[in-house]
Coordinates of C-alpha atoms in Angstrom, one line a residue:
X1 CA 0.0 0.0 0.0
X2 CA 2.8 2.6 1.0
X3 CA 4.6 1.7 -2.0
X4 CA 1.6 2.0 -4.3
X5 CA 1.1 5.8 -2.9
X6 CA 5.0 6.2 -3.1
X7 CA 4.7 5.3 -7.3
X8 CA 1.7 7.8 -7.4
X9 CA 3.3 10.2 -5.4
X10 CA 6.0 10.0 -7.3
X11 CA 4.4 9.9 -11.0
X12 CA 2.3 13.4 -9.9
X13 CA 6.1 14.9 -8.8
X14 CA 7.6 13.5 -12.4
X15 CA 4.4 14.7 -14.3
X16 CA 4.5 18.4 -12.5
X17 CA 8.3 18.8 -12.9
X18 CA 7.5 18.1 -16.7
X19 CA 4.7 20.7 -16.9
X20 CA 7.1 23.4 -15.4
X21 CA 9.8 22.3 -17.6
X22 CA 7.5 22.5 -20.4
X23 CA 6.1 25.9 -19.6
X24 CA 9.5 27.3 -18.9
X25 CA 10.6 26.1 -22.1
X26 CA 7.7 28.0 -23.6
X27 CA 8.4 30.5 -21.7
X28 CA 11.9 31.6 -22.3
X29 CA 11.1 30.7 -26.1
X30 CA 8.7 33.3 -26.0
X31 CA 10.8 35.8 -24.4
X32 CA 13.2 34.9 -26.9
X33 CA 11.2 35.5 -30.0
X34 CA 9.5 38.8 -28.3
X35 CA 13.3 40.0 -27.7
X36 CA 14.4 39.1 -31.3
X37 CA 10.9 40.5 -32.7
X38 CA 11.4 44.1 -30.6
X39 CA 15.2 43.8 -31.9
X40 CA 13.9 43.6 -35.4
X41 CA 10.9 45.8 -34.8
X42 CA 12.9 48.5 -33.1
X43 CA 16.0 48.5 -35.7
X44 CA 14.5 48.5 -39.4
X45 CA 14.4 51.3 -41.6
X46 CA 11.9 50.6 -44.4
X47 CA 12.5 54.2 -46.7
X48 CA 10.2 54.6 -49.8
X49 CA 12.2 55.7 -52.3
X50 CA 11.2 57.8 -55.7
X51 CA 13.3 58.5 -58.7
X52 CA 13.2 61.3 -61.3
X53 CA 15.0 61.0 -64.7
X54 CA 15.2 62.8 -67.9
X55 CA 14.9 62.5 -71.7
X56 CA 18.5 61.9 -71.8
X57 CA 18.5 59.4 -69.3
X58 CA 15.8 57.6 -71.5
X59 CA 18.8 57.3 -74.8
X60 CA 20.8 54.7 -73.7
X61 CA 21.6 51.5 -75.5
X62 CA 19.5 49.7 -74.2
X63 CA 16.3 51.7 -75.0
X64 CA 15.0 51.7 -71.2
X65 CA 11.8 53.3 -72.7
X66 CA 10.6 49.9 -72.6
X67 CA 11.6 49.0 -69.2
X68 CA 12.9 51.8 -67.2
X69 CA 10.8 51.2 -64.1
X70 CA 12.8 47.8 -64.0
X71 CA 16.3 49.0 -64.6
X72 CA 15.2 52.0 -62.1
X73 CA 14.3 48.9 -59.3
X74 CA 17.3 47.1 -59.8
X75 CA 19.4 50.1 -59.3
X76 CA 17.8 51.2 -56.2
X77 CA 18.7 47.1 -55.0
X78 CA 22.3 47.6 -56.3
X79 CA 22.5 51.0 -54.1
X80 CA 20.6 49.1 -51.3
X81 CA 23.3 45.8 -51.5
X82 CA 26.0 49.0 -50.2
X83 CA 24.2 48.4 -47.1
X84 CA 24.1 45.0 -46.6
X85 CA 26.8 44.6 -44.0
X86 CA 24.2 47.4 -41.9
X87 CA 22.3 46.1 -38.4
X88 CA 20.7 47.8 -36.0
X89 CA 18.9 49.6 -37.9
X90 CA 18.9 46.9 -41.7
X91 CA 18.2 49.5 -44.2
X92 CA 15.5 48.3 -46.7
X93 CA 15.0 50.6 -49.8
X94 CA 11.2 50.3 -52.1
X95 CA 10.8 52.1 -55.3
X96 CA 7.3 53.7 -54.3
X97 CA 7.0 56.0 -58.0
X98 CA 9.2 56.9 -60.5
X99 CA 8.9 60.5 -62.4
X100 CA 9.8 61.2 -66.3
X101 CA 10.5 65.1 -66.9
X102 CA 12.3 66.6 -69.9
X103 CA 15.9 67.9 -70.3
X104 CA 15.2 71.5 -69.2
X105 CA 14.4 69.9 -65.6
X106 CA 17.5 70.0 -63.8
X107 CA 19.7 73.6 -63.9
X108 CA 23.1 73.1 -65.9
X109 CA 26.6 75.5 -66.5
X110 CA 26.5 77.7 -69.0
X111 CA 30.0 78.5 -69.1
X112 CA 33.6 77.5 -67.3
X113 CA 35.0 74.1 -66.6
X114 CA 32.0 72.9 -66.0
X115 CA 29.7 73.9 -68.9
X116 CA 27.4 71.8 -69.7
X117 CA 27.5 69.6 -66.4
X118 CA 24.4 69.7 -63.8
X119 CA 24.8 72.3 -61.3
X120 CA 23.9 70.2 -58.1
X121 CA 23.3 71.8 -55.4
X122 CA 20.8 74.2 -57.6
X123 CA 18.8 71.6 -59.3
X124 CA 18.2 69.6 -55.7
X125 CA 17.0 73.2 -54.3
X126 CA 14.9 73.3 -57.6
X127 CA 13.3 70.2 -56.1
X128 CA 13.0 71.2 -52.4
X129 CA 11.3 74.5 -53.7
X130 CA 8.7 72.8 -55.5
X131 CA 9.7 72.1 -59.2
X132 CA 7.8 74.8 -59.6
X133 CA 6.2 74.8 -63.4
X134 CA 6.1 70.8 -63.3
X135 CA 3.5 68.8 -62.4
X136 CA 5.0 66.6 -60.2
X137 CA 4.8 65.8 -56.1
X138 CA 7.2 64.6 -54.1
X139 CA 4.9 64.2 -50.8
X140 CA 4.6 60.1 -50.2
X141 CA 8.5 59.3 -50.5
X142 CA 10.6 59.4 -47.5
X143 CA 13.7 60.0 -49.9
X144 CA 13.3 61.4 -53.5
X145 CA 16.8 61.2 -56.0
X146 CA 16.8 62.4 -59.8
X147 CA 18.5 60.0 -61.9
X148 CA 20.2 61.8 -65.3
X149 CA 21.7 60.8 -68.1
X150 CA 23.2 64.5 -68.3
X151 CA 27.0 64.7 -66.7
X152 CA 26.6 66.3 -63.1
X153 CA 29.1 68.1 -61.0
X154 CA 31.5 65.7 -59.4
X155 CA 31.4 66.0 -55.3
X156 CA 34.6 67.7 -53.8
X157 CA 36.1 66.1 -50.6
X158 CA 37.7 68.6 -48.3
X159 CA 41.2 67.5 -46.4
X160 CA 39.7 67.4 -43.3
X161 CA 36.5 65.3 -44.6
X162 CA 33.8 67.1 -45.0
X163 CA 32.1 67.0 -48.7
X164 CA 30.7 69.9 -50.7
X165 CA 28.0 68.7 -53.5
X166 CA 26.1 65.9 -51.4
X167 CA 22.5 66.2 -50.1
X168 CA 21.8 67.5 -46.8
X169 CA 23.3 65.0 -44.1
X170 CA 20.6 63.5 -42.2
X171 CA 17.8 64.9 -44.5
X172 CA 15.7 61.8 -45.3
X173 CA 11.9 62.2 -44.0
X174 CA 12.0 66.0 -44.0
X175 CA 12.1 68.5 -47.1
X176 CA 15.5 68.2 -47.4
X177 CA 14.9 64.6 -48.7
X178 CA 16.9 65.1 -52.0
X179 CA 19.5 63.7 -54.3
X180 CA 20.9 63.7 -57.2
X181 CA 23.1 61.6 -59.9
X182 CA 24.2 60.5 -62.7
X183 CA 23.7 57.3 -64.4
X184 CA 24.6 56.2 -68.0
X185 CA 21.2 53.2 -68.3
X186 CA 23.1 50.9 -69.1
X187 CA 25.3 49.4 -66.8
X188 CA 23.9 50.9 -63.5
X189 CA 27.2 53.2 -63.1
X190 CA 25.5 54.9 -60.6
X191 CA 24.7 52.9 -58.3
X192 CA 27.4 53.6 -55.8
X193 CA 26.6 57.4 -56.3
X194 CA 23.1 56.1 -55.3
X195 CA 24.0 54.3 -52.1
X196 CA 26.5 57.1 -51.2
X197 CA 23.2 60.0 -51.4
X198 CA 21.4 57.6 -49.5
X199 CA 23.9 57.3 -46.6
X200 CA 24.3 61.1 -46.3
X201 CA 20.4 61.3 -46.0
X202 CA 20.2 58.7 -43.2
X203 CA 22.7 60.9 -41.1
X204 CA 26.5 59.6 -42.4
X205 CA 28.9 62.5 -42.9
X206 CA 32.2 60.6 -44.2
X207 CA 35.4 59.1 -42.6
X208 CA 38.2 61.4 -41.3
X209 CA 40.7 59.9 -43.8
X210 CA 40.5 57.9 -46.6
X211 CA 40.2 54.2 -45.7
X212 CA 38.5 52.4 -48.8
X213 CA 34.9 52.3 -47.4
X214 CA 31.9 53.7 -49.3
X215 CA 32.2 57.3 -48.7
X216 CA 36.3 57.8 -48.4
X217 CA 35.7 59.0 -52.4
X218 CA 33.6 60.0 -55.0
X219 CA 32.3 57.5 -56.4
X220 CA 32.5 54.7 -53.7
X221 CA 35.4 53.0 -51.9
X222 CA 38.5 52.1 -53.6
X223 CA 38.4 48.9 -50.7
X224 CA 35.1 47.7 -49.9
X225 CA 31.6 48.2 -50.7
X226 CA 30.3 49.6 -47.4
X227 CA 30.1 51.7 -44.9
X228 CA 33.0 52.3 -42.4
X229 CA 32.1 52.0 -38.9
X230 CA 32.3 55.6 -37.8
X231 CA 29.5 56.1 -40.6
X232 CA 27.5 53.2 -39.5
X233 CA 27.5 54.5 -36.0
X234 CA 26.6 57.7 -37.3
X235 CA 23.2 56.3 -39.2
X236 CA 22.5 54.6 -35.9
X237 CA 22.9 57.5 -34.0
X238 CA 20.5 59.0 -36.8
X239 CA 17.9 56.6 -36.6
X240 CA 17.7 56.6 -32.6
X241 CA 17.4 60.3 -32.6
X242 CA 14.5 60.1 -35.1
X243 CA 12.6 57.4 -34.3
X244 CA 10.1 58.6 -32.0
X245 CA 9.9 61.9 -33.4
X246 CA 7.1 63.1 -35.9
X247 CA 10.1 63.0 -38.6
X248 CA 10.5 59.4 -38.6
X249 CA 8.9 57.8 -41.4
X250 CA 10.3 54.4 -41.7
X251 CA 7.7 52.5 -39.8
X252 CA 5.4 52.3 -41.9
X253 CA 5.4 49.4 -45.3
X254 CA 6.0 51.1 -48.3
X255 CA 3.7 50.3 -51.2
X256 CA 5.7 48.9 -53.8
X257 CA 5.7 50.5 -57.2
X258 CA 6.4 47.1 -58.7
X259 CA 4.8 44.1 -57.0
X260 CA 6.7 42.7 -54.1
X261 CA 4.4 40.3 -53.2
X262 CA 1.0 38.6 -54.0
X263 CA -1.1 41.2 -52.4
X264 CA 0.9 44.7 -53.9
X265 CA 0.3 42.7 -57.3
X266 CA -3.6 42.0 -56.8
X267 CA -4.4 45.3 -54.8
X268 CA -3.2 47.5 -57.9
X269 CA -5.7 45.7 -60.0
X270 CA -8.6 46.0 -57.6
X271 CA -9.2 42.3 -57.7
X272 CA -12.0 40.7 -56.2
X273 CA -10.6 37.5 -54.1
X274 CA -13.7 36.1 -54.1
X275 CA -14.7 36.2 -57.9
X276 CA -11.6 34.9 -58.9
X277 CA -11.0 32.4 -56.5
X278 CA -14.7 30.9 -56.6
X279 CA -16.4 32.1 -59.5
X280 CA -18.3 35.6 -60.5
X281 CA -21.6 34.6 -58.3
X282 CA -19.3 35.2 -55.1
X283 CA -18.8 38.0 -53.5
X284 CA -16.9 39.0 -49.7
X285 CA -19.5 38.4 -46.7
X286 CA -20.7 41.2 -45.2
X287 CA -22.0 39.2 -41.9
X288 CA -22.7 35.6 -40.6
X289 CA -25.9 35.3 -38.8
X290 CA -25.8 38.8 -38.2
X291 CA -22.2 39.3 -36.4
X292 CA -19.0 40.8 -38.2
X293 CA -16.1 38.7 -38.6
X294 CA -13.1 38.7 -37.4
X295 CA -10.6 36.5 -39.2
X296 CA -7.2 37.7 -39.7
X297 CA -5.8 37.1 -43.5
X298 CA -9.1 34.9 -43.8
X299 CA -12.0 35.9 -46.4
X300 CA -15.6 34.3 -46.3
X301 CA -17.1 34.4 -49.7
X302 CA -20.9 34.1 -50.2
X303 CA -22.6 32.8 -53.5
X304 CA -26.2 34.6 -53.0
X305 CA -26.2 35.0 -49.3
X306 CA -26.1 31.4 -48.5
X307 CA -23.6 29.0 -49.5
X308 CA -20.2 30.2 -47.8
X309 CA -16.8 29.3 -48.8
X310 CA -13.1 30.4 -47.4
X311 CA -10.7 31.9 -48.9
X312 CA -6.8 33.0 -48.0
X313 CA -6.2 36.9 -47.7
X314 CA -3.1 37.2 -50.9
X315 CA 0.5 36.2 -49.2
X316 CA 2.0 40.0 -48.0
X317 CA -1.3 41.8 -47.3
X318 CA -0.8 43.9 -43.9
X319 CA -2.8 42.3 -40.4
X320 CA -1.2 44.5 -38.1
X321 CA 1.4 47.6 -37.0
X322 CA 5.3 45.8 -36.7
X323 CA 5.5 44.4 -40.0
X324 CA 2.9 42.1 -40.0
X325 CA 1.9 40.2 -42.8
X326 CA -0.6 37.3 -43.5
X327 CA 1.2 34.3 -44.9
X328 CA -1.2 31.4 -46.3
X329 CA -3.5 32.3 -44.4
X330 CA -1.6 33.1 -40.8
X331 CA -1.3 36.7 -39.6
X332 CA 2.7 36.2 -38.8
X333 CA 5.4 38.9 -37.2
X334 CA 8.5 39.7 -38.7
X335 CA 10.3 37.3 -37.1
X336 CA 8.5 34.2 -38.2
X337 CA 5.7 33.8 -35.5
X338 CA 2.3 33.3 -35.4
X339 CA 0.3 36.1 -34.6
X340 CA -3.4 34.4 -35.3
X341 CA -4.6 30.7 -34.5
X342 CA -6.2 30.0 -37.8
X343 CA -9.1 27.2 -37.7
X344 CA -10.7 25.0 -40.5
X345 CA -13.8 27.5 -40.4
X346 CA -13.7 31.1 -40.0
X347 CA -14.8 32.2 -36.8
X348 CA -17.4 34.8 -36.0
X349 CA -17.3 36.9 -32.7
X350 CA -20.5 40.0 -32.3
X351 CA -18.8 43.1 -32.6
X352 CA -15.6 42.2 -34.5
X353 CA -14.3 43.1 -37.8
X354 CA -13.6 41.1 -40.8
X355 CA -10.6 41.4 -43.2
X356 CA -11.8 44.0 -45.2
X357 CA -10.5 43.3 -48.8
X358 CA -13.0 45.8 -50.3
X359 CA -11.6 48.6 -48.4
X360 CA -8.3 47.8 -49.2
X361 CA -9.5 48.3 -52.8
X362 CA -11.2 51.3 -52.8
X363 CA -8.6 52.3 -50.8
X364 CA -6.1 52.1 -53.8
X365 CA -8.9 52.9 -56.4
X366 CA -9.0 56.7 -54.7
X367 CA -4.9 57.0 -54.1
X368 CA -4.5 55.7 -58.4
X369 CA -7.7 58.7 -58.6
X370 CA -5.3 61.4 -56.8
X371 CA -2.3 60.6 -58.7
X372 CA -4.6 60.7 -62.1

């Protein structure tokens, strides 16, 4: 008998020391991932980016009439892969809307050494005043950079450091958000010019001396392809003095100008999930039995107010602030994890509020309206 209640005794301590282990496991796993997710959350600059260019940009050999928003993305990546050695904050770089304007755009020399090149720091104030006689607005981008095919001013690099010819340091989110340079549309020569006006926006002045990094020269380093660490520490210090102050502006997702996921792709051509997933009799359910819905990156389709089918939210669609994004169906953080517990059926709960792909769509209906 004592030895029976000594087994049981002993099976309740084994079982209980298994629960704790378990939930302290799950625990510290969760601490984990909400320490890696705050990490991530707290150190990410996601900068929408749009480019200008010119006529003459437009004559290279490769006729980028045809595709110039493409060879316009790729560069922007080239000038983002500068950065790719960055943490705390990981810059990320989205082509939000490109701009064609003619020759006369940007302000050139008429005479001396110079004649003929683009005068810089007048055609970036051009921009910052305006472009006044254009029809063009430079309001949505966090960082705006003309790209010409027209020879512009080289920088000058002072002996103690300092650079004349470069856009305002630390000048990304406010109207000193401008750039400018050259590129031939070919061969993306410019993309180290690119990523050099980006890292004086977000706050990097330069090295001291010249040790090979990005910004020791015109043109990029003679050593590596990135930053130095005096300049990386100078972006961080950038980016924590900014980023809870009404300036910051890299929080937010940027819309894509081309597609970056499923949803980007589907939103710009106001499609209805429903119709093309089931069939033009469906449409989005309004209500189920008279409650909302609330089902994160979940859609209920109904085929004349009866028969009701699910459907996945497109992979990339926001479901939260902090990056989310559904995922097949899961609301998941930026770090992997599962935000929503999804079910076979979608649940409904009085009160709450469904996925609302229709607003979504009229949402980018009136924003393609305003840019008309």
């Amino acid at each position: 008998m004592g030895s029976t209640r000594s087994v049981k005794i002993f099976l309740v301590i084994l079982n209980l020391s298994a629960f704790i282990g378990w939930a302290t496991a799950a625990t510290v796993s969760s601490l984990r991932n909400q320490q890696d997710f705050d990490k991530l959350e707290h150190h990410m600059m996601s900068l929408g980016v749009q480019l200008l260019y010119d006529d003459k940009f437009l004559q290279s050999d490769v006729k980028l009439s045809n595709g110039v928003d493409q060879y316009l993305s790729a560069l922007l990546k080239a000038a983002q892969l500068r950065f790719l050695d960055m943490a705390n904050p990981v810059i990320e770089l989205t082509l939000t809307e490109t701009t064609h304007v003619n020759d006369d755009f940007l302000i050139r020399y008429g005479k001396g050494d110079f004649k003929g090149m683009v005068n810089y720091y007048y055609s970036v104030q051009y921009m910052k005043d305006g472009a006044l006689g254009y029809d063009v607005s430079f309001d949505k981008a966090d960082i705006v950079l003309f790209v010409t095919g027209h020879p512009v001013e080289p920088p000058t690099l002072r002996q103690h450091g300092s650079w004349i010819g470069v856009p305002t340091i630390g000048g990304a989110c406010t109207k000193d958000k401008f750039g400018l340079i050259y590129d031939n549309g070919a061969s993306f020569s410019g993309a180290a010019d690119m990523s050099q006006q980006i890292a004086f926006l977000l706050g990097a002045a330069g090295p001291r001396r010249s040790d090979g990094s990005l910004l020791s020269q015109p043109g990029g380093g003679s050593y590596y392809y990135g930053l130095n660490e005096d300049d990386k520490n100078a972006i961080r210090r950038y980016y924590k003095r900014n980023h809870e102050t009404e300036n910051c502006c890299w929080k937010d997702r940027p819309r894509p100008m081309i597609p970056k996921y499923p949803a980007d792709f589907l939103l710009q051509r106001s499609v209805d999930i429903c119709r093309e997933t089931f069939g033009p009799s469906y449409h989005e359910c309004p209500q189920v039995d008279g409650h909302r819905i609330t089902a994160e990156c979940r859609v209920l389709c109904c085929l004349d107010g009866s028969r009701k089918r699910e459907t996945f939210v497109p992979d990339g669609a926001d479901c939260g602030p902090d990056g989310r994004m559904c995922i097949y169906g899961w609301c998941v953080d930026r770090i992997g994890d599962y935000i929503s517990t999804p079910g076979l059926l979608i649940s409904t709960i009085p009160g709450g509020t469904p996925y609302d792909w229709d607003k979504l769509k009229s949402q980018m209906k009136s924003e393609n309206e305003e840019n008309i």
